[in-house]
Amino acid sequence: MSSTATLDVTVLPDAEAVAERAAATILERARSKAGRVAICLSGGSTPRLLYEKLAAEPYRRALPWPRMHWFWGDERFVPADDERSNQRMVRHALLDRIDAPADTIHPIRTEANGPEESATLYEEELKRFYAADRFDPARALFDVTLLGLGEDGHTASLFPGSAALEIRLRWAVPVPHAAVEPYVPRITLTLPALASSRVVLFLVTGANKHEILTRVLAGDDLPAARVHTDGHLQWLVDRAAAPERL
Ligand code: 6PG
C-alpha cells in the first residue's frame, strides 16, 4: 500500500484547469530540450479538452510542431476512421487542426491482420524511434505520457486481472477482451514501456471517477496504481474527482 503522502496529486477546480495544467506541462517539456519531443497520448474522452487546447492559441504558436512526435498508449482494434478509434479522436481534436507533419504521427496500426500483428508493428515502430530494443533508465522513450483512469481502475488498456499487467519483456501487447465499452480487442503499452517516461500525467475529472480515484490513491492494487516511471508521475485531478481529504 502506498499513500498520497508519497504521490504527487494536484487538485484543480475543474476539467478546464486540468487541461490547462497538462498543456502547460507539455509546452515546458518541449521547451526544455532541443531534439525530438515524444508525447504518448491517451484515449477516452477526458483528454479531448487538452488536445483542443494544444491546437489553439497560445499553444498552437508556441509548440515546436516539426519536432513533436505523437504516440498512443492504447488503441481499440477498429478501423482508423471508426468513431471508437483513439487515433481518430486525436486527429480530429488536434493533429488535423495543426496539420501535423505525417512523419511525426506514430499511430497503432489497426489495418494489420489482427491485434497481435498490430502490437508487434507498434513495438517495432517504438524501437526504431528509440533506436534501441531495450530500455535505458537514463533515457526515456517518452517525454510526456498522458493516462486516464477507468471506473474499474484500468489505465491505457490494462484492465484489472489482465495478463498484460504481468508482461515484462514486450513493449506493446494485444488485449483480446476489453473489460469495459467499447468491447473490442485492444492494443496496449505494457507497464515497462509506460515506465520509460520523463513525466507521466494522469488526467482524472468528474464525479464518476471520485470513488475509483480514492481507491487508487489509497494504494488499492488496481492497474492504474501499478504504473510507475523512472521519471516523475503526477496526478492532475479536478475537485469533483478528488478524494474528500485532499
Ligand atoms: C481508452 C483509454 C482508457 C481511458 C480511460 C478513461 O482507450 O479507453 O485509453 O484507458 O483513458 O478509460 O476514459 P475516459 O476519459 O473516457 O473516462
mmCIF file of C-alpha atoms and ligand atoms in Angstrom:
data_model
loop_
_atom_site.group_PDB
_atom_site.id
_atom_site.type_symbol
_atom_site.label_atom_id
_atom_site.label_comp_id
_atom_site.label_asym_id
_atom_site.label_seq_id
_atom_site.Cartn_x
_atom_site.Cartn_y
_atom_site.Cartn_z
ATOM 1 C CA MET A 1 0.000 0.000 0.000
ATOM 2 C CA SER A 2 1.200 3.465 -0.770
ATOM 3 C CA SER A 3 -0.313 6.649 0.498
ATOM 4 C CA THR A 4 -0.978 10.005 -1.090
ATOM 5 C CA ALA A 5 1.851 11.335 1.065
ATOM 6 C CA THR A 6 4.247 9.807 -1.453
ATOM 7 C CA LEU A 7 2.205 10.699 -4.528
ATOM 8 C CA ASP A 8 2.193 13.972 -6.415
ATOM 9 C CA VAL A 9 -1.501 14.852 -6.628
ATOM 10 C CA THR A 10 -2.633 18.285 -7.816
ATOM 11 C CA VAL A 11 -6.285 19.145 -7.262
ATOM 12 C CA LEU A 12 -7.586 21.779 -9.682
ATOM 13 C CA PRO A 13 -11.014 23.414 -9.788
ATOM 14 C CA ASP A 14 -12.383 21.764 -12.918
ATOM 15 C CA ALA A 15 -11.674 19.884 -16.150
ATOM 16 C CA GLU A 16 -10.658 23.084 -17.916
ATOM 17 C CA ALA A 17 -7.966 23.774 -15.306
ATOM 18 C CA VAL A 18 -6.715 20.183 -15.568
ATOM 19 C CA ALA A 19 -6.376 20.512 -19.358
ATOM 20 C CA GLU A 20 -4.620 23.863 -18.977
ATOM 21 C CA ARG A 21 -2.091 22.461 -16.489
ATOM 22 C CA ALA A 22 -1.378 19.472 -18.736
ATOM 23 C CA ALA A 23 -0.909 21.714 -21.778
ATOM 24 C CA ALA A 24 1.499 23.922 -19.833
ATOM 25 C CA THR A 25 3.493 20.854 -18.767
ATOM 26 C CA ILE A 26 3.783 19.640 -22.361
ATOM 27 C CA LEU A 27 4.968 23.060 -23.518
ATOM 28 C CA GLU A 28 7.503 23.250 -20.695
ATOM 29 C CA ARG A 29 8.925 19.802 -21.563
ATOM 30 C CA ALA A 30 9.106 20.740 -25.260
ATOM 31 C CA ARG A 31 10.991 23.933 -24.465
ATOM 32 C CA SER A 32 13.401 22.208 -22.130
ATOM 33 C CA LYS A 33 15.016 20.097 -24.846
ATOM 34 C CA ALA A 34 16.343 20.685 -28.323
ATOM 35 C CA GLY A 35 15.607 17.482 -30.223
ATOM 36 C CA ARG A 36 12.524 15.353 -30.758
ATOM 37 C CA VAL A 37 9.798 15.527 -28.132
ATOM 38 C CA ALA A 38 7.795 12.316 -27.782
ATOM 39 C CA ILE A 39 4.281 12.566 -26.384
ATOM 40 C CA CYS A 40 2.287 9.422 -25.591
ATOM 41 C CA LEU A 41 -1.427 10.178 -25.798
ATOM 42 C CA SER A 42 -4.354 8.599 -24.010
ATOM 43 C CA GLY A 43 -7.725 7.767 -25.467
ATOM 44 C CA GLY A 44 -11.107 8.060 -23.844
ATOM 45 C CA SER A 45 -12.955 11.352 -23.557
ATOM 46 C CA THR A 46 -11.123 13.205 -20.746
ATOM 47 C CA PRO A 47 -8.082 14.420 -22.760
ATOM 48 C CA ARG A 48 -10.101 15.846 -25.669
ATOM 49 C CA LEU A 49 -10.163 19.273 -23.995
ATOM 50 C CA LEU A 50 -6.383 19.201 -23.683
ATOM 51 C CA TYR A 51 -5.915 18.208 -27.330
ATOM 52 C CA GLU A 52 -8.193 21.040 -28.483
ATOM 53 C CA LYS A 53 -6.278 23.433 -26.282
ATOM 54 C CA LEU A 54 -2.919 22.417 -27.801
ATOM 55 C CA ALA A 55 -4.339 23.124 -31.265
ATOM 56 C CA ALA A 56 -5.437 26.636 -30.242
ATOM 57 C CA GLU A 57 -3.561 29.752 -29.175
ATOM 58 C CA PRO A 58 -1.338 30.318 -27.304
ATOM 59 C CA TYR A 59 -0.103 26.710 -27.615
ATOM 60 C CA ARG A 60 -0.529 26.499 -31.364
ATOM 61 C CA ARG A 61 2.086 29.184 -31.910
ATOM 62 C CA ALA A 62 4.347 28.161 -29.029
ATOM 63 C CA LEU A 63 4.783 24.425 -29.648
ATOM 64 C CA PRO A 64 7.645 23.275 -31.910
ATOM 65 C CA TRP A 65 5.399 21.086 -34.124
ATOM 66 C CA PRO A 66 8.048 19.670 -36.514
ATOM 67 C CA ARG A 67 9.897 18.089 -33.600
ATOM 68 C CA MET A 68 6.818 16.990 -31.622
ATOM 69 C CA HIS A 69 6.151 13.246 -32.095
ATOM 70 C CA TRP A 70 2.802 11.666 -31.233
ATOM 71 C CA PHE A 71 2.250 8.138 -29.952
ATOM 72 C CA TRP A 72 -0.710 6.349 -28.348
ATOM 73 C CA GLY A 73 -0.761 4.448 -25.055
ATOM 74 C CA ASP A 74 -3.522 2.182 -26.307
ATOM 75 C CA GLU A 75 -5.892 1.656 -29.199
ATOM 76 C CA ARG A 76 -9.140 -0.085 -29.937
ATOM 77 C CA PHE A 77 -8.802 -2.607 -32.790
ATOM 78 C CA VAL A 78 -11.176 -0.794 -35.133
ATOM 79 C CA PRO A 79 -10.525 0.990 -38.447
ATOM 80 C CA ALA A 80 -8.741 4.341 -38.125
ATOM 81 C CA ASP A 81 -11.897 6.193 -39.226
ATOM 82 C CA ASP A 82 -14.188 4.375 -36.767
ATOM 83 C CA GLU A 83 -15.680 6.682 -34.172
ATOM 84 C CA ARG A 84 -14.319 4.432 -31.403
ATOM 85 C CA SER A 85 -10.721 4.883 -32.624
ATOM 86 C CA ASN A 86 -8.372 6.736 -30.277
ATOM 87 C CA GLN A 87 -6.298 7.775 -33.286
ATOM 88 C CA ARG A 88 -9.366 9.334 -34.899
ATOM 89 C CA MET A 89 -10.229 11.279 -31.758
ATOM 90 C CA VAL A 90 -6.723 12.768 -31.538
ATOM 91 C CA ARG A 91 -6.618 13.555 -35.268
ATOM 92 C CA HIS A 92 -9.926 15.433 -35.044
ATOM 93 C CA ALA A 93 -9.150 17.290 -31.830
ATOM 94 C CA LEU A 94 -5.501 18.069 -32.519
ATOM 95 C CA LEU A 95 -3.415 16.677 -35.361
ATOM 96 C CA ASP A 96 -5.662 17.608 -38.311
ATOM 97 C CA ARG A 97 -6.152 21.075 -36.867
ATOM 98 C CA ILE A 98 -2.456 21.871 -36.796
ATOM 99 C CA ASP A 99 -1.631 19.984 -39.982
ATOM 100 C CA ALA A 100 0.963 17.873 -38.153
ATOM 101 C CA PRO A 101 3.755 16.526 -40.408
ATOM 102 C CA ALA A 102 2.926 12.896 -41.286
ATOM 103 C CA ASP A 103 6.300 11.617 -40.088
ATOM 104 C CA THR A 104 5.571 12.901 -36.567
ATOM 105 C CA ILE A 105 2.439 10.753 -36.174
ATOM 106 C CA HIS A 106 3.003 7.203 -34.931
ATOM 107 C CA PRO A 107 -0.388 5.504 -34.654
ATOM 108 C CA ILE A 108 -1.063 1.955 -33.520
ATOM 109 C CA ARG A 109 -1.923 0.473 -36.918
ATOM 110 C CA THR A 110 -5.238 -1.303 -36.978
ATOM 111 C CA GLU A 111 -5.133 -2.173 -40.673
ATOM 112 C CA ALA A 112 -2.922 -5.071 -39.519
ATOM 113 C CA ASN A 113 -4.234 -8.659 -39.675
ATOM 114 C CA GLY A 114 -5.159 -8.715 -36.020
ATOM 115 C CA PRO A 115 -4.310 -7.162 -32.640
ATOM 116 C CA GLU A 116 -1.214 -9.371 -32.253
ATOM 117 C CA GLU A 117 0.287 -8.137 -35.520
ATOM 118 C CA SER A 118 -0.757 -4.588 -34.686
ATOM 119 C CA ALA A 119 1.062 -4.771 -31.337
ATOM 120 C CA THR A 120 4.176 -6.214 -32.988
ATOM 121 C CA LEU A 121 4.251 -3.478 -35.643
ATOM 122 C CA TYR A 122 3.814 -0.807 -32.988
ATOM 123 C CA GLU A 123 6.577 -2.252 -30.843
ATOM 124 C CA GLU A 124 8.881 -2.235 -33.891
ATOM 125 C CA GLU A 125 7.982 1.395 -34.566
ATOM 126 C CA LEU A 126 8.748 2.341 -30.951
ATOM 127 C CA LYS A 127 12.097 0.558 -31.060
ATOM 128 C CA ARG A 128 13.037 2.310 -34.304
ATOM 129 C CA PHE A 129 12.184 5.671 -32.779
ATOM 130 C CA TYR A 130 14.077 4.901 -29.563
ATOM 131 C CA ALA A 131 16.948 3.422 -31.579
ATOM 132 C CA ALA A 132 17.371 0.519 -29.166
ATOM 133 C CA ASP A 133 15.413 -2.575 -28.246
ATOM 134 C CA ARG A 134 15.957 -2.353 -24.510
ATOM 135 C CA PHE A 135 15.078 0.463 -22.189
ATOM 136 C CA ASP A 136 17.878 2.504 -20.724
ATOM 137 C CA PRO A 137 16.669 4.014 -17.410
ATOM 138 C CA ALA A 138 18.792 7.085 -18.178
ATOM 139 C CA ARG A 139 16.997 7.777 -21.465
ATOM 140 C CA ALA A 140 13.211 7.857 -21.578
ATOM 141 C CA LEU A 141 11.198 6.736 -24.608
ATOM 142 C CA PHE A 142 8.513 9.364 -23.956
ATOM 143 C CA ASP A 143 8.940 12.923 -22.722
ATOM 144 C CA VAL A 144 5.329 13.088 -21.542
ATOM 145 C CA THR A 145 2.875 10.202 -21.203
ATOM 146 C CA LEU A 146 -0.797 11.009 -20.672
ATOM 147 C CA LEU A 147 -3.008 8.468 -18.980
ATOM 148 C CA GLY A 148 -6.660 8.262 -17.977
ATOM 149 C CA LEU A 149 -8.436 6.281 -15.291
ATOM 150 C CA GLY A 150 -11.385 3.994 -15.983
ATOM 151 C CA GLU A 151 -14.138 3.495 -13.423
ATOM 152 C CA ASP A 152 -12.846 -0.055 -12.854
ATOM 153 C CA GLY A 153 -9.273 1.168 -12.222
ATOM 154 C CA HIS A 154 -7.900 0.419 -15.680
ATOM 155 C CA THR A 155 -5.500 2.682 -17.477
ATOM 156 C CA ALA A 156 -4.457 2.518 -21.124
ATOM 157 C CA SER A 157 -5.959 -0.924 -21.928
ATOM 158 C CA LEU A 158 -4.535 -2.562 -18.819
ATOM 159 C CA PHE A 159 -7.645 -3.964 -17.147
ATOM 160 C CA PRO A 160 -7.898 -5.466 -13.647
ATOM 161 C CA GLY A 161 -6.742 -9.087 -13.710
ATOM 162 C CA SER A 162 -5.391 -8.820 -17.260
ATOM 163 C CA ALA A 163 -2.371 -10.926 -18.268
ATOM 164 C CA ALA A 164 -0.959 -7.798 -19.945
ATOM 165 C CA LEU A 165 -0.194 -6.399 -16.496
ATOM 166 C CA GLU A 166 2.434 -9.075 -15.927
ATOM 167 C CA ILE A 167 4.315 -8.625 -19.209
ATOM 168 C CA ARG A 168 7.899 -7.528 -18.668
ATOM 169 C CA LEU A 169 9.703 -8.048 -21.964
ATOM 170 C CA ARG A 170 7.287 -6.701 -24.551
ATOM 171 C CA TRP A 171 6.540 -3.016 -25.085
ATOM 172 C CA ALA A 172 3.085 -3.417 -26.655
ATOM 173 C CA VAL A 173 0.688 -6.336 -26.437
ATOM 174 C CA PRO A 174 -2.744 -7.337 -27.718
ATOM 175 C CA VAL A 175 -5.651 -7.429 -25.255
ATOM 176 C CA PRO A 176 -8.244 -9.825 -26.715
ATOM 177 C CA HIS A 177 -11.117 -8.786 -24.432
ATOM 178 C CA ALA A 178 -11.829 -5.317 -23.100
ATOM 179 C CA ALA A 179 -13.452 -5.219 -19.671
ATOM 180 C CA VAL A 180 -15.416 -2.065 -20.473
ATOM 181 C CA GLU A 181 -17.065 -0.499 -23.520
ATOM 182 C CA PRO A 182 -16.253 -0.455 -26.330
ATOM 183 C CA TYR A 183 -15.960 -4.244 -26.187
ATOM 184 C CA VAL A 184 -13.454 -4.577 -28.998
ATOM 185 C CA PRO A 185 -9.948 -6.061 -28.788
ATOM 186 C CA ARG A 186 -7.295 -3.553 -27.783
ATOM 187 C CA ILE A 187 -3.583 -2.991 -28.129
ATOM 188 C CA THR A 188 -1.832 -1.510 -25.127
ATOM 189 C CA LEU A 189 1.583 -0.438 -23.985
ATOM 190 C CA THR A 190 2.901 -2.546 -21.132
ATOM 191 C CA LEU A 191 3.908 -1.236 -17.706
ATOM 192 C CA PRO A 192 7.667 -1.255 -18.558
ATOM 193 C CA ALA A 193 7.005 0.820 -21.701
ATOM 194 C CA LEU A 194 4.891 3.336 -19.769
ATOM 195 C CA ALA A 195 7.665 3.479 -17.173
ATOM 196 C CA SER A 196 10.101 4.805 -19.773
ATOM 197 C CA SER A 197 8.671 8.323 -19.494
ATOM 198 C CA ARG A 198 10.212 11.501 -18.132
ATOM 199 C CA VAL A 199 6.795 12.639 -16.983
ATOM 200 C CA VAL A 200 3.592 10.627 -16.589
ATOM 201 C CA LEU A 201 0.436 12.691 -16.209
ATOM 202 C CA PHE A 202 -2.793 11.056 -15.116
ATOM 203 C CA LEU A 203 -5.771 13.260 -16.020
ATOM 204 C CA VAL A 204 -8.864 12.441 -13.954
ATOM 205 C CA THR A 205 -12.004 14.553 -13.894
ATOM 206 C CA GLY A 206 -15.667 14.242 -12.935
ATOM 207 C CA ALA A 207 -17.674 12.893 -10.025
ATOM 208 C CA ASN A 208 -17.987 9.471 -11.707
ATOM 209 C CA LYS A 209 -14.230 8.985 -11.073
ATOM 210 C CA HIS A 210 -14.357 10.006 -7.421
ATOM 211 C CA GLU A 211 -14.752 6.537 -5.925
ATOM 212 C CA ILE A 212 -12.154 4.775 -8.054
ATOM 213 C CA LEU A 213 -9.648 7.622 -7.745
ATOM 214 C CA THR A 214 -9.994 7.480 -3.972
ATOM 215 C CA ARG A 215 -9.160 3.769 -4.098
ATOM 216 C CA VAL A 216 -6.228 4.152 -6.483
ATOM 217 C CA LEU A 217 -4.667 6.942 -4.456
ATOM 218 C CA ALA A 218 -5.110 4.867 -1.302
ATOM 219 C CA GLY A 219 -2.936 2.215 -2.928
ATOM 220 C CA ASP A 220 -5.508 -0.462 -3.845
ATOM 221 C CA ASP A 221 -3.986 -2.987 -6.211
ATOM 222 C CA LEU A 222 -5.548 -1.683 -9.407
ATOM 223 C CA PRO A 223 -3.850 -1.308 -12.813
ATOM 224 C CA ALA A 224 -3.555 2.488 -12.576
ATOM 225 C CA ALA A 225 -1.833 2.150 -9.203
ATOM 226 C CA ARG A 226 0.769 -0.143 -10.751
ATOM 227 C CA VAL A 227 2.028 2.477 -13.190
ATOM 228 C CA HIS A 228 5.473 3.692 -12.257
ATOM 229 C CA THR A 229 8.140 5.652 -14.051
ATOM 230 C CA ASP A 230 11.839 6.313 -13.937
ATOM 231 C CA GLY A 231 10.844 9.974 -14.224
ATOM 232 C CA HIS A 232 8.079 11.870 -12.461
ATOM 233 C CA LEU A 233 4.466 10.742 -12.054
ATOM 234 C CA GLN A 234 1.823 13.352 -11.394
ATOM 235 C CA TRP A 235 -1.941 13.151 -10.896
ATOM 236 C CA LEU A 236 -3.903 16.134 -12.218
ATOM 237 C CA VAL A 237 -7.429 15.786 -10.881
ATOM 238 C CA ASP A 238 -10.413 18.057 -10.559
ATOM 239 C CA ARG A 239 -12.306 18.822 -7.368
ATOM 240 C CA ALA A 240 -15.237 16.570 -8.362
ATOM 241 C CA ALA A 241 -12.981 13.515 -8.750
ATOM 242 C CA ALA A 242 -10.652 14.208 -5.812
ATOM 243 C CA PRO A 243 -10.915 12.305 -2.529
ATOM 244 C CA GLU A 244 -12.546 14.454 0.214
ATOM 245 C CA ARG A 245 -9.356 14.631 2.256
ATOM 246 C CA LEU A 246 -7.367 16.397 -0.477
HETATM 247 C C1 6PG B 1 -9.225 4.036 -23.853
HETATM 248 C C2 6PG B 1 -8.279 4.594 -22.890
HETATM 249 C C3 6PG B 1 -8.651 4.431 -21.451
HETATM 250 C C4 6PG B 1 -9.193 5.732 -20.923
HETATM 251 C C5 6PG B 1 -9.997 5.515 -19.664
HETATM 252 C C6 6PG B 1 -10.667 6.788 -19.207
HETATM 253 O O1 6PG B 1 -8.848 3.773 -24.984
HETATM 254 O O2 6PG B 1 -10.401 3.872 -23.474
HETATM 255 O O3 6PG B 1 -7.060 4.990 -23.237
HETATM 256 O O4 6PG B 1 -7.652 3.935 -20.640
HETATM 257 O O5 6PG B 1 -8.163 6.646 -20.688
HETATM 258 O O6 6PG B 1 -10.974 4.561 -19.944
HETATM 259 O O7 6PG B 1 -11.579 7.172 -20.205
HETATM 260 P P1 6PG B 1 -12.440 8.479 -20.118
HETATM 261 O O8 6PG B 1 -11.513 9.641 -20.210
HETATM 262 O O9 6PG B 1 -13.356 8.413 -21.305
HETATM 263 O O10 6PG B 1 -13.175 8.441 -18.825
#
